[in-house]
């Protein structure tokens, strides 16, 4: 499944999330000063402290928007004020809502790159999302040799040179989405599982070393959030029968 550029719509007024649905929100991190101020007021004390720790204003404002938008979006499903949302973190740093606010039901994940963030949300199952800006000057083959699986390296090197960079970042987002969904971060070695990466090939988790049934437990989907040099992917436990892509309007 691919969510293309025409998939990003404004959300309905009465937003609902069914048990078999996945919602992915596209958030512009370039917001007005008034929006930035409003979002900052919804952050927790520790989030504000972290925001103040950014050396450059751009990084600070992007953090405020990404965390503020996350709060605004989650609150629209839960029908509670965004500033009262509280998060727990697993031993690997993956956030979740506290149990009394639906943490056992509403699952989410966030990723950002450049001036864009993606927030993926579903119910009762693990989910991960990743977005990356394609850097044509990045040493793709060198990094792939260190972190990708033998199969992925073989496929990457077999591609025409002009396709290798995009294929590298496509592979990277799919791998990141999967490990973020599992919730164990880089404690899962990137070279111990395979994902698809060839142009035109459907997004898929192909194989997990020493766990032959793991790949069948997950669905991977390609997202096209921008016409710029950006790639993204979402991973979810189980099947994906309904994927909706929403554009966050800055309202909450």
PDB file of C-alpha atoms in Angstrom:
ATOM      1  CA  UNK A   1       0.000   0.000   0.000  1.00  0.00           C
ATOM      2  CA  UNK A   2       1.228   3.480  -0.900  1.00  0.00           C
ATOM      3  CA  UNK A   3      -0.168   6.756   0.419  1.00  0.00           C
ATOM      4  CA  UNK A   4       0.582   9.250  -2.343  1.00  0.00           C
ATOM      5  CA  UNK A   5       0.526  13.028  -2.479  1.00  0.00           C
ATOM      6  CA  UNK A   6      -3.215  13.050  -3.159  1.00  0.00           C
ATOM      7  CA  UNK A   7      -3.896  11.062   0.019  1.00  0.00           C
ATOM      8  CA  UNK A   8      -3.355  13.937   2.478  1.00  0.00           C
ATOM      9  CA  UNK A   9      -6.742  15.451   3.251  1.00  0.00           C
ATOM     10  CA  UNK A  10      -8.128  17.741   5.917  1.00  0.00           C
ATOM     11  CA  UNK A  11      -9.700  15.701   8.715  1.00  0.00           C
ATOM     12  CA  UNK A  12     -13.471  15.503   9.224  1.00  0.00           C
ATOM     13  CA  UNK A  13     -15.020  17.628  11.957  1.00  0.00           C
ATOM     14  CA  UNK A  14     -16.120  14.578  13.921  1.00  0.00           C
ATOM     15  CA  UNK A  15     -12.933  12.560  13.943  1.00  0.00           C
ATOM     16  CA  UNK A  16     -13.165   8.860  14.802  1.00  0.00           C
ATOM     17  CA  UNK A  17     -10.618   6.044  14.793  1.00  0.00           C
ATOM     18  CA  UNK A  18     -11.939   2.535  14.214  1.00  0.00           C
ATOM     19  CA  UNK A  19     -10.156  -0.509  15.557  1.00  0.00           C
ATOM     20  CA  UNK A  20      -8.821  -1.549  12.140  1.00  0.00           C
ATOM     21  CA  UNK A  21      -7.735   1.923  10.989  1.00  0.00           C
ATOM     22  CA  UNK A  22      -4.401   3.713  10.881  1.00  0.00           C
ATOM     23  CA  UNK A  23      -4.275   7.499  10.815  1.00  0.00           C
ATOM     24  CA  UNK A  24      -1.106   9.317   9.784  1.00  0.00           C
ATOM     25  CA  UNK A  25      -0.943  13.077  10.299  1.00  0.00           C
ATOM     26  CA  UNK A  26       1.328  15.405   8.321  1.00  0.00           C
ATOM     27  CA  UNK A  27       2.460  18.408  10.347  1.00  0.00           C
ATOM     28  CA  UNK A  28       4.290  21.464   9.048  1.00  0.00           C
ATOM     29  CA  UNK A  29       6.907  22.477  11.603  1.00  0.00           C
ATOM     30  CA  UNK A  30       6.982  26.022  10.214  1.00  0.00           C
ATOM     31  CA  UNK A  31       4.160  27.657  12.187  1.00  0.00           C
ATOM     32  CA  UNK A  32       3.319  31.244  13.048  1.00  0.00           C
ATOM     33  CA  UNK A  33       4.623  32.802  16.240  1.00  0.00           C
ATOM     34  CA  UNK A  34       1.122  32.873  17.726  1.00  0.00           C
ATOM     35  CA  UNK A  35       0.610  29.179  16.994  1.00  0.00           C
ATOM     36  CA  UNK A  36       4.027  28.428  18.467  1.00  0.00           C
ATOM     37  CA  UNK A  37       3.116  30.286  21.649  1.00  0.00           C
ATOM     38  CA  UNK A  38      -0.211  28.479  21.959  1.00  0.00           C
ATOM     39  CA  UNK A  39       1.430  25.097  21.481  1.00  0.00           C
ATOM     40  CA  UNK A  40       4.132  25.866  24.020  1.00  0.00           C
ATOM     41  CA  UNK A  41       1.483  26.546  26.637  1.00  0.00           C
ATOM     42  CA  UNK A  42       0.199  22.964  26.283  1.00  0.00           C
ATOM     43  CA  UNK A  43       3.599  21.368  26.957  1.00  0.00           C
ATOM     44  CA  UNK A  44       4.563  19.754  30.247  1.00  0.00           C
ATOM     45  CA  UNK A  45       7.315  21.178  32.435  1.00  0.00           C
ATOM     46  CA  UNK A  46       9.845  18.596  31.257  1.00  0.00           C
ATOM     47  CA  UNK A  47       8.964  19.255  27.599  1.00  0.00           C
ATOM     48  CA  UNK A  48       9.463  22.990  28.087  1.00  0.00           C
ATOM     49  CA  UNK A  49      12.792  22.321  29.771  1.00  0.00           C
ATOM     50  CA  UNK A  50      13.867  20.158  26.846  1.00  0.00           C
ATOM     51  CA  UNK A  51      12.774  22.850  24.387  1.00  0.00           C
ATOM     52  CA  UNK A  52      14.905  25.421  26.198  1.00  0.00           C
ATOM     53  CA  UNK A  53      17.888  23.091  25.862  1.00  0.00           C
ATOM     54  CA  UNK A  54      18.046  23.515  22.082  1.00  0.00           C
ATOM     55  CA  UNK A  55      20.934  25.762  21.095  1.00  0.00           C
ATOM     56  CA  UNK A  56      19.336  27.075  17.904  1.00  0.00           C
ATOM     57  CA  UNK A  57      15.876  28.726  17.762  1.00  0.00           C
ATOM     58  CA  UNK A  58      14.815  26.593  14.778  1.00  0.00           C
ATOM     59  CA  UNK A  59      15.401  23.346  16.643  1.00  0.00           C
ATOM     60  CA  UNK A  60      13.566  24.729  19.658  1.00  0.00           C
ATOM     61  CA  UNK A  61      10.522  25.819  17.638  1.00  0.00           C
ATOM     62  CA  UNK A  62      10.393  22.529  15.709  1.00  0.00           C
ATOM     63  CA  UNK A  63      10.401  20.578  18.970  1.00  0.00           C
ATOM     64  CA  UNK A  64       7.596  22.740  20.369  1.00  0.00           C
ATOM     65  CA  UNK A  65       5.482  22.300  17.236  1.00  0.00           C
ATOM     66  CA  UNK A  66       6.031  18.543  16.978  1.00  0.00           C
ATOM     67  CA  UNK A  67       5.220  17.876  20.651  1.00  0.00           C
ATOM     68  CA  UNK A  68       2.430  20.449  20.728  1.00  0.00           C
ATOM     69  CA  UNK A  69       0.829  19.052  17.578  1.00  0.00           C
ATOM     70  CA  UNK A  70       1.095  15.535  19.005  1.00  0.00           C
ATOM     71  CA  UNK A  71      -0.769  16.698  22.104  1.00  0.00           C
ATOM     72  CA  UNK A  72      -3.382  18.519  20.022  1.00  0.00           C
ATOM     73  CA  UNK A  73      -3.990  15.531  17.771  1.00  0.00           C
ATOM     74  CA  UNK A  74      -4.181  12.975  20.592  1.00  0.00           C
ATOM     75  CA  UNK A  75      -6.563  15.233  22.520  1.00  0.00           C
ATOM     76  CA  UNK A  76      -8.903  15.350  19.503  1.00  0.00           C
ATOM     77  CA  UNK A  77      -9.371  11.579  19.789  1.00  0.00           C
ATOM     78  CA  UNK A  78      -9.594  11.541  23.582  1.00  0.00           C
ATOM     79  CA  UNK A  79     -11.711  14.709  23.945  1.00  0.00           C
ATOM     80  CA  UNK A  80      -9.568  16.081  26.753  1.00  0.00           C
ATOM     81  CA  UNK A  81      -7.450  19.207  27.081  1.00  0.00           C
ATOM     82  CA  UNK A  82      -4.012  18.715  25.460  1.00  0.00           C
ATOM     83  CA  UNK A  83      -2.083  20.176  28.391  1.00  0.00           C
ATOM     84  CA  UNK A  84      -3.270  17.447  30.795  1.00  0.00           C
ATOM     85  CA  UNK A  85      -1.948  14.584  28.667  1.00  0.00           C
ATOM     86  CA  UNK A  86       0.778  12.602  30.406  1.00  0.00           C
ATOM     87  CA  UNK A  87       3.250  10.194  28.861  1.00  0.00           C
ATOM     88  CA  UNK A  88       5.096   7.105  30.016  1.00  0.00           C
ATOM     89  CA  UNK A  89       8.328   5.925  28.385  1.00  0.00           C
ATOM     90  CA  UNK A  90       9.485   2.348  27.961  1.00  0.00           C
ATOM     91  CA  UNK A  91      13.116   1.390  28.775  1.00  0.00           C
ATOM     92  CA  UNK A  92      14.116   2.301  25.203  1.00  0.00           C
ATOM     93  CA  UNK A  93      12.519   5.746  25.309  1.00  0.00           C
ATOM     94  CA  UNK A  94       9.355   5.079  23.275  1.00  0.00           C
ATOM     95  CA  UNK A  95       6.516   7.250  24.609  1.00  0.00           C
ATOM     96  CA  UNK A  96       2.952   6.165  25.296  1.00  0.00           C
ATOM     97  CA  UNK A  97      -0.024   7.721  27.005  1.00  0.00           C
ATOM     98  CA  UNK A  98      -0.477   6.817  30.656  1.00  0.00           C
ATOM     99  CA  UNK A  99      -2.952   3.967  31.151  1.00  0.00           C
ATOM    100  CA  UNK A 100      -5.693   6.160  32.636  1.00  0.00           C
ATOM    101  CA  UNK A 101      -5.688   8.316  29.494  1.00  0.00           C
ATOM    102  CA  UNK A 102      -5.969   5.424  27.069  1.00  0.00           C
ATOM    103  CA  UNK A 103      -2.342   4.336  26.837  1.00  0.00           C
ATOM    104  CA  UNK A 104      -3.369   0.692  26.570  1.00  0.00           C
ATOM    105  CA  UNK A 105      -5.661   1.472  23.635  1.00  0.00           C
ATOM    106  CA  UNK A 106      -4.499   4.506  21.642  1.00  0.00           C
ATOM    107  CA  UNK A 107      -1.002   3.925  20.256  1.00  0.00           C
ATOM    108  CA  UNK A 108       1.108   6.501  18.436  1.00  0.00           C
ATOM    109  CA  UNK A 109       4.529   7.301  17.067  1.00  0.00           C
ATOM    110  CA  UNK A 110       6.198  10.491  15.810  1.00  0.00           C
ATOM    111  CA  UNK A 111       9.024  11.266  13.402  1.00  0.00           C
ATOM    112  CA  UNK A 112      10.291  14.489  11.867  1.00  0.00           C
ATOM    113  CA  UNK A 113      12.777  15.591   9.252  1.00  0.00           C
ATOM    114  CA  UNK A 114      13.407  19.102   7.968  1.00  0.00           C
ATOM    115  CA  UNK A 115      10.231  21.150   8.272  1.00  0.00           C
ATOM    116  CA  UNK A 116       7.834  18.204   8.407  1.00  0.00           C
ATOM    117  CA  UNK A 117       6.660  15.758  11.051  1.00  0.00           C
ATOM    118  CA  UNK A 118       4.512  12.641  10.755  1.00  0.00           C
ATOM    119  CA  UNK A 119       2.379  11.274  13.580  1.00  0.00           C
ATOM    120  CA  UNK A 120       0.949   7.751  13.207  1.00  0.00           C
ATOM    121  CA  UNK A 121      -1.952   6.620  15.388  1.00  0.00           C
ATOM    122  CA  UNK A 122      -3.879   3.368  15.766  1.00  0.00           C
ATOM    123  CA  UNK A 123      -5.621   1.266  18.412  1.00  0.00           C
ATOM    124  CA  UNK A 124      -4.541  -1.796  20.374  1.00  0.00           C
ATOM    125  CA  UNK A 125      -1.406  -2.549  18.371  1.00  0.00           C
ATOM    126  CA  UNK A 126       2.142  -1.328  18.021  1.00  0.00           C
ATOM    127  CA  UNK A 127       2.977   1.263  15.382  1.00  0.00           C
ATOM    128  CA  UNK A 128       6.075   3.091  14.146  1.00  0.00           C
ATOM    129  CA  UNK A 129       6.688   5.819  11.578  1.00  0.00           C
ATOM    130  CA  UNK A 130       9.801   7.345  10.044  1.00  0.00           C
ATOM    131  CA  UNK A 131      10.434  10.218   7.630  1.00  0.00           C
ATOM    132  CA  UNK A 132      13.781  11.113   6.071  1.00  0.00           C
ATOM    133  CA  UNK A 133      15.001  13.811   3.720  1.00  0.00           C
ATOM    134  CA  UNK A 134      17.011  12.388   0.842  1.00  0.00           C
ATOM    135  CA  UNK A 135      20.570  13.701   0.871  1.00  0.00           C
ATOM    136  CA  UNK A 136      22.214  13.087  -2.528  1.00  0.00           C
ATOM    137  CA  UNK A 137      25.666  13.675  -0.992  1.00  0.00           C
ATOM    138  CA  UNK A 138      25.228  11.064   1.729  1.00  0.00           C
ATOM    139  CA  UNK A 139      27.720   8.123   1.573  1.00  0.00           C
ATOM    140  CA  UNK A 140      24.897   5.637   1.053  1.00  0.00           C
ATOM    141  CA  UNK A 141      26.851   2.543   0.042  1.00  0.00           C
ATOM    142  CA  UNK A 142      29.371   3.020   2.831  1.00  0.00           C
ATOM    143  CA  UNK A 143      26.691   3.362   5.523  1.00  0.00           C
ATOM    144  CA  UNK A 144      24.632   0.511   4.046  1.00  0.00           C
ATOM    145  CA  UNK A 145      27.679  -1.753   4.284  1.00  0.00           C
ATOM    146  CA  UNK A 146      27.796  -1.096   8.047  1.00  0.00           C
ATOM    147  CA  UNK A 147      24.106  -1.266   8.882  1.00  0.00           C
ATOM    148  CA  UNK A 148      22.079  -3.041   6.188  1.00  0.00           C
ATOM    149  CA  UNK A 149      21.637  -6.786   5.837  1.00  0.00           C
ATOM    150  CA  UNK A 150      23.564  -8.762   3.188  1.00  0.00           C
ATOM    151  CA  UNK A 151      20.380  -9.085   1.106  1.00  0.00           C
ATOM    152  CA  UNK A 152      19.670  -5.356   1.256  1.00  0.00           C
ATOM    153  CA  UNK A 153      23.230  -4.511   0.316  1.00  0.00           C
ATOM    154  CA  UNK A 154      23.076  -6.888  -2.606  1.00  0.00           C
ATOM    155  CA  UNK A 155      19.848  -5.341  -3.908  1.00  0.00           C
ATOM    156  CA  UNK A 156      21.118  -1.792  -3.349  1.00  0.00           C
ATOM    157  CA  UNK A 157      24.364  -2.374  -5.257  1.00  0.00           C
ATOM    158  CA  UNK A 158      22.502  -4.054  -8.108  1.00  0.00           C
ATOM    159  CA  UNK A 159      20.500  -0.909  -8.813  1.00  0.00           C
ATOM    160  CA  UNK A 160      21.571   1.746 -11.320  1.00  0.00           C
ATOM    161  CA  UNK A 161      23.694   4.376  -9.596  1.00  0.00           C
ATOM    162  CA  UNK A 162      21.099   7.133 -10.017  1.00  0.00           C
ATOM    163  CA  UNK A 163      18.544   5.079  -8.047  1.00  0.00           C
ATOM    164  CA  UNK A 164      20.778   4.008  -5.184  1.00  0.00           C
ATOM    165  CA  UNK A 165      20.421   7.088  -3.013  1.00  0.00           C
ATOM    166  CA  UNK A 166      16.617   7.057  -2.976  1.00  0.00           C
ATOM    167  CA  UNK A 167      16.618   3.288  -2.442  1.00  0.00           C
ATOM    168  CA  UNK A 168      18.959   3.702   0.527  1.00  0.00           C
ATOM    169  CA  UNK A 169      16.690   6.211   2.281  1.00  0.00           C
ATOM    170  CA  UNK A 170      13.619   4.167   1.366  1.00  0.00           C
ATOM    171  CA  UNK A 171      15.228   1.168   3.047  1.00  0.00           C
ATOM    172  CA  UNK A 172      16.257   3.237   6.053  1.00  0.00           C
ATOM    173  CA  UNK A 173      12.743   4.568   6.705  1.00  0.00           C
ATOM    174  CA  UNK A 174      11.239   1.087   6.508  1.00  0.00           C
ATOM    175  CA  UNK A 175      13.793  -0.322   8.911  1.00  0.00           C
ATOM    176  CA  UNK A 176      13.374   2.602  11.322  1.00  0.00           C
ATOM    177  CA  UNK A 177       9.578   2.350  11.211  1.00  0.00           C
ATOM    178  CA  UNK A 178       9.792  -1.330  12.129  1.00  0.00           C
ATOM    179  CA  UNK A 179      12.200  -0.971  15.054  1.00  0.00           C
ATOM    180  CA  UNK A 180      10.216   2.020  16.350  1.00  0.00           C
ATOM    181  CA  UNK A 181       7.024  -0.037  16.185  1.00  0.00           C
ATOM    182  CA  UNK A 182       8.661  -2.885  18.115  1.00  0.00           C
ATOM    183  CA  UNK A 183       9.745  -0.259  20.632  1.00  0.00           C
ATOM    184  CA  UNK A 184      13.276  -1.479  21.243  1.00  0.00           C
ATOM    185  CA  UNK A 185      15.160   1.076  19.158  1.00  0.00           C
ATOM    186  CA  UNK A 186      18.645   0.263  17.959  1.00  0.00           C
ATOM    187  CA  UNK A 187      18.923  -2.623  20.399  1.00  0.00           C
ATOM    188  CA  UNK A 188      17.603  -4.492  17.351  1.00  0.00           C
ATOM    189  CA  UNK A 189      20.583  -4.652  14.968  1.00  0.00           C
ATOM    190  CA  UNK A 190      19.588  -3.210  11.606  1.00  0.00           C
ATOM    191  CA  UNK A 191      21.492  -5.901   9.728  1.00  0.00           C
ATOM    192  CA  UNK A 192      19.493  -8.753  11.263  1.00  0.00           C
ATOM    193  CA  UNK A 193      16.303  -8.219   9.307  1.00  0.00           C
ATOM    194  CA  UNK A 194      15.424  -7.530   5.667  1.00  0.00           C
ATOM    195  CA  UNK A 195      13.004  -5.033   4.134  1.00  0.00           C
ATOM    196  CA  UNK A 196      12.152  -4.367   0.511  1.00  0.00           C
ATOM    197  CA  UNK A 197      13.856  -1.377  -1.103  1.00  0.00           C
ATOM    198  CA  UNK A 198      13.886  -1.712  -4.896  1.00  0.00           C
ATOM    199  CA  UNK A 199      11.952   1.012  -6.768  1.00  0.00           C
ATOM    200  CA  UNK A 200       8.370  -0.062  -7.426  1.00  0.00           C
ATOM    201  CA  UNK A 201       8.548  -2.950  -4.980  1.00  0.00           C
ATOM    202  CA  UNK A 202       5.815  -2.884  -2.294  1.00  0.00           C
ATOM    203  CA  UNK A 203       6.974  -1.991   1.200  1.00  0.00           C
ATOM    204  CA  UNK A 204       7.428  -5.170   3.220  1.00  0.00           C
ATOM    205  CA  UNK A 205       9.273  -6.728   6.113  1.00  0.00           C
ATOM    206  CA  UNK A 206      10.777  -9.725   4.346  1.00  0.00           C
ATOM    207  CA  UNK A 207      12.636 -11.667   7.017  1.00  0.00           C
ATOM    208  CA  UNK A 208      13.837 -11.433  10.606  1.00  0.00           C
ATOM    209  CA  UNK A 209      16.920 -13.434  11.506  1.00  0.00           C
ATOM    210  CA  UNK A 210      16.265 -16.318  13.939  1.00  0.00           C
ATOM    211  CA  UNK A 211      12.527 -15.532  13.968  1.00  0.00           C
ATOM    212  CA  UNK A 212      10.946 -16.849  10.763  1.00  0.00           C
ATOM    213  CA  UNK A 213       7.361 -15.986  11.739  1.00  0.00           C
ATOM    214  CA  UNK A 214       8.058 -12.366  12.732  1.00  0.00           C
ATOM    215  CA  UNK A 215       7.736 -10.917   9.229  1.00  0.00           C
ATOM    216  CA  UNK A 216       4.163 -12.183   8.869  1.00  0.00           C
ATOM    217  CA  UNK A 217       3.155 -10.276  12.022  1.00  0.00           C
ATOM    218  CA  UNK A 218       3.817  -6.838  10.514  1.00  0.00           C
ATOM    219  CA  UNK A 219       2.615  -4.599   7.707  1.00  0.00           C
ATOM    220  CA  UNK A 220       4.791  -1.909   6.129  1.00  0.00           C
ATOM    221  CA  UNK A 221       3.414   0.952   4.045  1.00  0.00           C
ATOM    222  CA  UNK A 222       5.134   3.582   1.951  1.00  0.00           C
ATOM    223  CA  UNK A 223       4.125   7.200   2.526  1.00  0.00           C
ATOM    224  CA  UNK A 224       4.731  10.061   0.094  1.00  0.00           C
ATOM    225  CA  UNK A 225       4.287  13.151   2.260  1.00  0.00           C
ATOM    226  CA  UNK A 226       5.859  15.713  -0.073  1.00  0.00           C
ATOM    227  CA  UNK A 227       6.891  16.360  -3.655  1.00  0.00           C
ATOM    228  CA  UNK A 228      10.343  17.257  -2.340  1.00  0.00           C
ATOM    229  CA  UNK A 229      13.160  14.810  -1.717  1.00  0.00           C
ATOM    230  CA  UNK A 230      11.428  13.074   1.187  1.00  0.00           C
ATOM    231  CA  UNK A 231      10.578   9.419   1.869  1.00  0.00           C
ATOM    232  CA  UNK A 232       8.586   7.894   4.702  1.00  0.00           C
ATOM    233  CA  UNK A 233       7.130   4.621   5.946  1.00  0.00           C
ATOM    234  CA  UNK A 234       4.803   3.320   8.637  1.00  0.00           C
ATOM    235  CA  UNK A 235       4.917  -0.116  10.274  1.00  0.00           C
ATOM    236  CA  UNK A 236       2.052  -1.660  12.202  1.00  0.00           C
ATOM    237  CA  UNK A 237       1.407  -4.975  13.899  1.00  0.00           C
ATOM    238  CA  UNK A 238      -1.124  -7.005  11.930  1.00  0.00           C
ATOM    239  CA  UNK A 239      -2.885  -6.043   8.735  1.00  0.00           C
ATOM    240  CA  UNK A 240      -3.563  -2.566   7.431  1.00  0.00           C
ATOM    241  CA  UNK A 241      -7.039  -2.543   5.931  1.00  0.00           C
ATOM    242  CA  UNK A 242      -7.701   1.198   6.253  1.00  0.00           C
ATOM    243  CA  UNK A 243      -5.076   3.931   6.087  1.00  0.00           C
ATOM    244  CA  UNK A 244      -6.118   7.579   6.314  1.00  0.00           C
ATOM    245  CA  UNK A 245      -3.663  10.442   5.866  1.00  0.00           C
ATOM    246  CA  UNK A 246      -4.602  13.780   7.424  1.00  0.00           C
ATOM    247  CA  UNK A 247      -3.129  17.250   7.144  1.00  0.00           C
ATOM    248  CA  UNK A 248      -2.909  18.998  10.526  1.00  0.00           C
ATOM    249  CA  UNK A 249      -4.356  22.488  10.230  1.00  0.00           C
ATOM    250  CA  UNK A 250      -2.746  23.997  13.323  1.00  0.00           C
ATOM    251  CA  UNK A 251      -6.065  24.065  15.161  1.00  0.00           C
ATOM    252  CA  UNK A 252      -6.685  22.431  18.537  1.00  0.00           C
TER     253      UNK A 252
END
